mmCIF file of C-alpha atoms in Angstrom:
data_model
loop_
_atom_site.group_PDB
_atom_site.id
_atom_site.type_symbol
_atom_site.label_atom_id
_atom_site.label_comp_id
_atom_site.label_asym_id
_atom_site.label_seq_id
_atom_site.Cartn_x
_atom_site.Cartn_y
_atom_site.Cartn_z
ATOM 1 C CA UNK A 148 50.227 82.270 66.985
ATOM 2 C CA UNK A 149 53.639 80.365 67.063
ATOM 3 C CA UNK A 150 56.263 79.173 64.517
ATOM 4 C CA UNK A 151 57.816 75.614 64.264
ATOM 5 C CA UNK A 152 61.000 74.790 63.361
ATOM 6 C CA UNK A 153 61.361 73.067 60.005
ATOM 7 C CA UNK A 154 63.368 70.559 58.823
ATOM 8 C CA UNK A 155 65.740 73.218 56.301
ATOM 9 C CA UNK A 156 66.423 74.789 59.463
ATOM 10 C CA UNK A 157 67.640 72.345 61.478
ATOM 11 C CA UNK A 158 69.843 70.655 58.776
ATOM 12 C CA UNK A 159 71.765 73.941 58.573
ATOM 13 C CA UNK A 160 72.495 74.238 61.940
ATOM 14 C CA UNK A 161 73.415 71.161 62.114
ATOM 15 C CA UNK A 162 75.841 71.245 59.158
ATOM 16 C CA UNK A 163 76.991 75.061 60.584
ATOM 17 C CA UNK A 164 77.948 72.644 63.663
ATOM 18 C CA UNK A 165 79.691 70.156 61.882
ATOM 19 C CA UNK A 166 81.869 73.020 60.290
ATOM 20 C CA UNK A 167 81.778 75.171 62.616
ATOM 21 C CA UNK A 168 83.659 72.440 64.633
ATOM 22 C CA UNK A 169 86.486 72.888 62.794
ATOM 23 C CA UNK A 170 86.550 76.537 64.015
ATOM 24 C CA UNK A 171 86.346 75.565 67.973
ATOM 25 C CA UNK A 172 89.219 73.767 67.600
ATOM 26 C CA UNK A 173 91.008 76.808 66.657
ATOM 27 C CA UNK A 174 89.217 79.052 68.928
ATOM 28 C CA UNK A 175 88.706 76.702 72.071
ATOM 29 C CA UNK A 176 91.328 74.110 71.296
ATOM 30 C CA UNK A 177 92.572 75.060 74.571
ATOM 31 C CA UNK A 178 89.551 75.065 77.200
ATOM 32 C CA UNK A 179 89.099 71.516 75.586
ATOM 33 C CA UNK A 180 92.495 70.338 76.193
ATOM 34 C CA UNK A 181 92.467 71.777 79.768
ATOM 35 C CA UNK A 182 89.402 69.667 80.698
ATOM 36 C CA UNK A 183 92.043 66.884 81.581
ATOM 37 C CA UNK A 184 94.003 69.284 83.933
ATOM 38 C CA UNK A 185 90.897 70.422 85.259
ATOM 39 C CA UNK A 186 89.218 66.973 85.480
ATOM 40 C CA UNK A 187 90.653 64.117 86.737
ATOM 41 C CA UNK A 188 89.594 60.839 85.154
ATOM 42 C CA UNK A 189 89.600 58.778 82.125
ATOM 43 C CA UNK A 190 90.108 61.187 79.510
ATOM 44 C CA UNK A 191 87.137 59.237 77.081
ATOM 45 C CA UNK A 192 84.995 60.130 79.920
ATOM 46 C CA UNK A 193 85.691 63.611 80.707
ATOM 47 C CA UNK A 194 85.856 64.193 77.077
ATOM 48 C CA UNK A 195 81.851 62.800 76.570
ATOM 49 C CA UNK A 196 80.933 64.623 79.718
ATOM 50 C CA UNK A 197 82.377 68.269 78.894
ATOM 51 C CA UNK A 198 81.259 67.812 75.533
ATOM 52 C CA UNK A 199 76.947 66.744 76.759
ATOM 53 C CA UNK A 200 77.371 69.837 79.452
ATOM 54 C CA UNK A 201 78.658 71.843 76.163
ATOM 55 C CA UNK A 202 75.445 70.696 74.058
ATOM 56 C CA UNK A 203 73.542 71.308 77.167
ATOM 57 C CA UNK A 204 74.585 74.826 77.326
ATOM 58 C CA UNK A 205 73.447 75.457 73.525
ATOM 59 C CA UNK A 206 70.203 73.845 74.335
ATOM 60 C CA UNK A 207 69.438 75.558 77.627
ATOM 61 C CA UNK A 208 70.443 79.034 76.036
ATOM 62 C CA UNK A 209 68.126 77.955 72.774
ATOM 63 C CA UNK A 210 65.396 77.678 75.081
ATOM 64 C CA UNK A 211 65.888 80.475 76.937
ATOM 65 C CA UNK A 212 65.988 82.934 73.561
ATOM 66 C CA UNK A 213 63.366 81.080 72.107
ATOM 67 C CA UNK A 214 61.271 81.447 74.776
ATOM 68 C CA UNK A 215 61.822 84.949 74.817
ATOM 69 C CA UNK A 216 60.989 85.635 71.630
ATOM 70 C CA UNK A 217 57.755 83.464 71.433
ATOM 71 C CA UNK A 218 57.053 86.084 74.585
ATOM 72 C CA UNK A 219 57.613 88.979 71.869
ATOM 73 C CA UNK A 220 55.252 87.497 69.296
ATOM 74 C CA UNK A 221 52.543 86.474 71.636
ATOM 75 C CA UNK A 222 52.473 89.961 73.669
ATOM 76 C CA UNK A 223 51.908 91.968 70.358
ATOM 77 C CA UNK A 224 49.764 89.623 68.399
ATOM 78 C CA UNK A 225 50.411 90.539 64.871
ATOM 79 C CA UNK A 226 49.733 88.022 62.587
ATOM 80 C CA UNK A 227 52.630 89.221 60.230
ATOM 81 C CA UNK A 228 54.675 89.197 62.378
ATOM 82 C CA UNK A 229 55.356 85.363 62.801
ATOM 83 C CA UNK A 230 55.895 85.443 58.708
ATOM 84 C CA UNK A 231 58.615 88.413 59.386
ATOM 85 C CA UNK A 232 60.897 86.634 62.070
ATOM 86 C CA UNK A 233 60.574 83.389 59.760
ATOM 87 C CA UNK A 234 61.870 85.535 56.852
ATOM 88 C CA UNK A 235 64.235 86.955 59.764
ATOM 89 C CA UNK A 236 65.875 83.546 60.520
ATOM 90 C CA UNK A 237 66.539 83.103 56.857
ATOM 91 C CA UNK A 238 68.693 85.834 56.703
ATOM 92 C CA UNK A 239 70.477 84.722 59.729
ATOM 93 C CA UNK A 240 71.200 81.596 58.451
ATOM 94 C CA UNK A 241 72.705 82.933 55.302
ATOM 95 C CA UNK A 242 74.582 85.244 57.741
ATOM 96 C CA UNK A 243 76.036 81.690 59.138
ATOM 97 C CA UNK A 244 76.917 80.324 55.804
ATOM 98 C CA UNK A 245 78.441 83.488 54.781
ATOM 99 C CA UNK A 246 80.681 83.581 57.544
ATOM 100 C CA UNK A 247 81.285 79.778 57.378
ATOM 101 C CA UNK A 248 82.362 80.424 53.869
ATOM 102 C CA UNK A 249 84.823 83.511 54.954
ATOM 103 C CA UNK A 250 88.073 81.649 55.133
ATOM 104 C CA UNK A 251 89.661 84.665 56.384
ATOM 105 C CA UNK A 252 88.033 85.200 59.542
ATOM 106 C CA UNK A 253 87.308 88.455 58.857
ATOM 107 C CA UNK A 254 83.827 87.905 59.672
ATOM 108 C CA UNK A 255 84.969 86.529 63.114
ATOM 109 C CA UNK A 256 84.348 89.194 65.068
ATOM 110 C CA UNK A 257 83.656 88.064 68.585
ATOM 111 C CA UNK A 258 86.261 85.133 68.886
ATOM 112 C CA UNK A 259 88.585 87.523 70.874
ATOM 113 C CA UNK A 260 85.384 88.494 73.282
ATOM 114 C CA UNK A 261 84.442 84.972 73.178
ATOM 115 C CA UNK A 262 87.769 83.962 74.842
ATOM 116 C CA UNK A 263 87.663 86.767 77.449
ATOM 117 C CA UNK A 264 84.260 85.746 78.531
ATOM 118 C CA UNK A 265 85.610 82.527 79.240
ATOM 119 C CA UNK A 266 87.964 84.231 82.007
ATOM 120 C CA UNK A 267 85.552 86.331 83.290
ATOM 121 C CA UNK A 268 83.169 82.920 83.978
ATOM 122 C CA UNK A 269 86.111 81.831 86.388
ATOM 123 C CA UNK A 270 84.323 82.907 89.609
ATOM 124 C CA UNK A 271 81.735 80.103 88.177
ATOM 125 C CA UNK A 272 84.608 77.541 86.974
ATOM 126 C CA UNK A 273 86.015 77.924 90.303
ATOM 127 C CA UNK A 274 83.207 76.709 92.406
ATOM 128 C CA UNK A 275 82.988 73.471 90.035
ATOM 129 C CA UNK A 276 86.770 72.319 90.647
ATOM 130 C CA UNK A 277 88.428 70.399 90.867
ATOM 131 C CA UNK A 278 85.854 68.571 88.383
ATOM 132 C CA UNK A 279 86.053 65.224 90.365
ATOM 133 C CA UNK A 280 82.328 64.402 89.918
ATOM 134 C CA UNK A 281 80.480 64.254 86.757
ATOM 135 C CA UNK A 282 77.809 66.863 87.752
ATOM 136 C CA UNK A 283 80.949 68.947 88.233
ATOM 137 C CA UNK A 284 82.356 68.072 84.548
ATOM 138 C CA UNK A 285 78.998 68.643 82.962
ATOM 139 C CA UNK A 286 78.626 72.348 84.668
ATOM 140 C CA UNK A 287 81.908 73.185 83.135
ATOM 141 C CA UNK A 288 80.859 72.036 79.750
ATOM 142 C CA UNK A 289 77.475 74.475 80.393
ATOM 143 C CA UNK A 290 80.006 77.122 80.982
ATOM 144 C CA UNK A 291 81.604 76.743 77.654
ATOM 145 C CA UNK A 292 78.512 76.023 75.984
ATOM 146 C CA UNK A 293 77.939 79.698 77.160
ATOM 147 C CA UNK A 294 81.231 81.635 76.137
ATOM 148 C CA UNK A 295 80.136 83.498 73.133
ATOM 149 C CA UNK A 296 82.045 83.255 69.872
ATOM 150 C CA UNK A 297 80.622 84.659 66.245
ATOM 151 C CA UNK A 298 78.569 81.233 65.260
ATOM 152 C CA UNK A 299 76.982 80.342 68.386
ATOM 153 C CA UNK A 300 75.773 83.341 68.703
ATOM 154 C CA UNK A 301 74.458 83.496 64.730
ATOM 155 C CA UNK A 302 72.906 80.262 65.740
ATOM 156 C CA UNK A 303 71.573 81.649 69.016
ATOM 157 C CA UNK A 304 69.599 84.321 67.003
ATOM 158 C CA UNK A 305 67.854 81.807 64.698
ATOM 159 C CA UNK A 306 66.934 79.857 67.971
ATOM 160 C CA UNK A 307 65.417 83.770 69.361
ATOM 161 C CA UNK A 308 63.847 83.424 65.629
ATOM 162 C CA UNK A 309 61.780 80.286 66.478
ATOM 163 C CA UNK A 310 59.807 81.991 68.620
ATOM 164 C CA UNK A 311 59.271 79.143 71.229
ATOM 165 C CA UNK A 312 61.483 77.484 73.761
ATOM 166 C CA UNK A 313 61.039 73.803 72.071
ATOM 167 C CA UNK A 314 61.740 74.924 68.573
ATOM 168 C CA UNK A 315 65.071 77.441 69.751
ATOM 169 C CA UNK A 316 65.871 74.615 72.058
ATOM 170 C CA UNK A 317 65.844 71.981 68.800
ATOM 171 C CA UNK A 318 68.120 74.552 66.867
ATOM 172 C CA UNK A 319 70.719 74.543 69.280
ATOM 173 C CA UNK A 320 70.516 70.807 69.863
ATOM 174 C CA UNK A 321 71.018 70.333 66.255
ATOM 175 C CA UNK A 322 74.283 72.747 66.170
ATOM 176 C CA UNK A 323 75.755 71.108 69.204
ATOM 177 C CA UNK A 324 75.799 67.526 67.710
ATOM 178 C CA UNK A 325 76.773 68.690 64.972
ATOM 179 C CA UNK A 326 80.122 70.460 66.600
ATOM 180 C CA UNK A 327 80.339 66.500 68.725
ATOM 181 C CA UNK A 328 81.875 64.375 66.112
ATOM 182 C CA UNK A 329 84.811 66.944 65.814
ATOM 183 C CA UNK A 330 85.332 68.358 69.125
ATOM 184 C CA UNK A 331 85.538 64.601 70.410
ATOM 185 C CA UNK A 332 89.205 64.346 68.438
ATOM 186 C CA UNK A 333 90.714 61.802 70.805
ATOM 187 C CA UNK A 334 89.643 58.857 68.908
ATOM 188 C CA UNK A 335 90.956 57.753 65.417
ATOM 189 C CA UNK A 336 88.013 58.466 63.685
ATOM 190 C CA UNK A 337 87.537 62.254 64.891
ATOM 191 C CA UNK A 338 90.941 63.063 63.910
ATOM 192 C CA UNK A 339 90.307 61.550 60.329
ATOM 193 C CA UNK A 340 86.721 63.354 59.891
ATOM 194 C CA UNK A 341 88.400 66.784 61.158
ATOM 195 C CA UNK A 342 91.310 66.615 58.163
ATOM 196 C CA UNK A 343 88.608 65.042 55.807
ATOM 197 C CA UNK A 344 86.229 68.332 56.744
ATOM 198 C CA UNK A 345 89.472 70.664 56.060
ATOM 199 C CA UNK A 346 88.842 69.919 52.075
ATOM 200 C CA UNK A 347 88.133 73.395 50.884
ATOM 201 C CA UNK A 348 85.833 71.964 48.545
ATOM 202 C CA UNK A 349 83.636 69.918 51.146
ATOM 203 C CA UNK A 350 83.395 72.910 52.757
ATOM 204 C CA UNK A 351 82.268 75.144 50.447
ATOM 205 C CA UNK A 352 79.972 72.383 49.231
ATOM 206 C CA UNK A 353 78.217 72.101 53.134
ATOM 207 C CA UNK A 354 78.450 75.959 53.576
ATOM 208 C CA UNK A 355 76.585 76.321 50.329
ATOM 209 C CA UNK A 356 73.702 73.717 51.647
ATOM 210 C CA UNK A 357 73.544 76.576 54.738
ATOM 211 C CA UNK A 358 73.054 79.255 52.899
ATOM 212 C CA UNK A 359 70.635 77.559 50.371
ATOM 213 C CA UNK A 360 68.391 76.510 53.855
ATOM 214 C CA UNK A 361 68.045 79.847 54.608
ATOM 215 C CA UNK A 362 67.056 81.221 51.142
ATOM 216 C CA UNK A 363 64.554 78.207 51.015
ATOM 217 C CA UNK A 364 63.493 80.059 54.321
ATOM 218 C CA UNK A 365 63.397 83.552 52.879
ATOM 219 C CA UNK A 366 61.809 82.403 50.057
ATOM 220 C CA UNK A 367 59.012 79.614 51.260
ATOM 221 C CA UNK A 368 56.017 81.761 51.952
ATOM 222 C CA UNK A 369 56.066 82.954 48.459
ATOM 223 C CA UNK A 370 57.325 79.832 46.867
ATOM 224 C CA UNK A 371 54.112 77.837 48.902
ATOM 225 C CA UNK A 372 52.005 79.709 46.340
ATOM 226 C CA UNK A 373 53.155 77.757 43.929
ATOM 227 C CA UNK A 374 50.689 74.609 43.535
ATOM 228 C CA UNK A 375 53.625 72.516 42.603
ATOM 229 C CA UNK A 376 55.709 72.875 45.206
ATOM 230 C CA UNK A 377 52.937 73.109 48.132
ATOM 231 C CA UNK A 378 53.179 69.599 48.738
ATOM 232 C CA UNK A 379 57.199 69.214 48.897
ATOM 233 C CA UNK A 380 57.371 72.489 51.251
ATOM 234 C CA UNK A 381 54.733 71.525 53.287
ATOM 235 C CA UNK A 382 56.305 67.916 54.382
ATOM 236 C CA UNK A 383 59.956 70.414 54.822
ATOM 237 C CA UNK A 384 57.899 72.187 57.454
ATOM 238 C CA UNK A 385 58.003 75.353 55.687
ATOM 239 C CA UNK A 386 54.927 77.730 55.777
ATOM 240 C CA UNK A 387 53.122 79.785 53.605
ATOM 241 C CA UNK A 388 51.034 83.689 53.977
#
């Protein structure tokens, strides 16, 4: 009894990532800037490497929830089960797009925590600098990968949703390139796509395709019924009773 990750699912995340980029530069503008003072070295290349240990991070903790709850659904062996935490991730996701669409931040909750767990990591950060090497560089982008902030961890609990390390570790894959293209603003092009993702309406537009993945989710197993739309669901990955 397992549960694969469809393709619905791993758009969103990535999409949440590609927005949700826009919010770590707010929220961890300055752990990205301080990579240079931390890491001596062409600033292209500490900039890649922080950034892969970052993605890292999402993908080793993706695993590591996934894992755990593909533990859950094998030790209990309920059949209906695997249909609830697919229903379950649904409703995560539109959690995601919901707070991707607040524009107030009052659904960001855990951005101030998020922050604070980055200083209590500093035991950690300190045995990795200076960041002279790139193993060091990469082990500090695992590190921030790890501080928790509202989305990652919305993200993180669709990964626990999967059910199995691969298919938690391909959700957080998805949401960490998705965050690459804007938290790699040094070159022309990442500054241009970070003002051209600031259009309110592109926003709401990509939010929107979030929260309509994880209705599709909610909805699929019922929707499969339908002879019509068996075949079209069925090559989306999505699942039926």
């Amino acid at each position: 009894m397992s549960l694969a990750v469809d393709l619905p699912t791993l758009l969103a995340a990535l999409t949440a990532g590609l927005l949700g980029g826009l919010h770590c530069t707010v929220m961890c503008g300055g752990i990205a800037t301080g990579f240079h003072a931390m890491a001596p070295g062409a600033p292209g290349t500490v900039a890649w490497q922080a950034n892969l240990g970052r993605i890292g991070g999402y993908v080793l903790a993706g695993a590591a929830v996934g894992g755990l709850g593909g533990g859950v659904l094998r030790l209990l062996r309920i059949e209906s089960l695997a249909l609830g935490l697919r229903m379950a991730a649904g409703v995560a996701l539109v959690l995601v797009a919901l707070r991707l669409l607040d524009r107030g931040g009052r659904l960001d909750l855990l951005a101030r925590p998020g922050i604070q767990a980055w200083r209590w990591l500093q035991p950690l950060r300190g045995r990795l600098l200076p960041a002279d090497r790139a193993w060091k560089r990469l082990g500090l982008g695992v590190l921030w990968g790890w501080m928790p902030c509202g989305l990652s961890l919305g993200l993180l609990t669709v990964a626990w949703l999967q059910a199995g390390a691969s298919g938690g570790a391909l959700v957080m894959a998805a949401f960490g390139l998705g965050t690459l293209p804007v938290m790699l603003p040094l070159t022309w092009t990442g500054a241009r796509l970070v003002r051209w993702l600031q259009r309110p309406a592109l926003r709401t537009v990509l939010a929107v395709l979030v929260l309509g993945a994880g209705l599709l989710t909610i909805a699929a197993p019922w929707l499969m019924q339908v002879p019509a739309l068996h075949g079209p669901l069925a090559a989306l990955g999505c699942r039926g009773f």
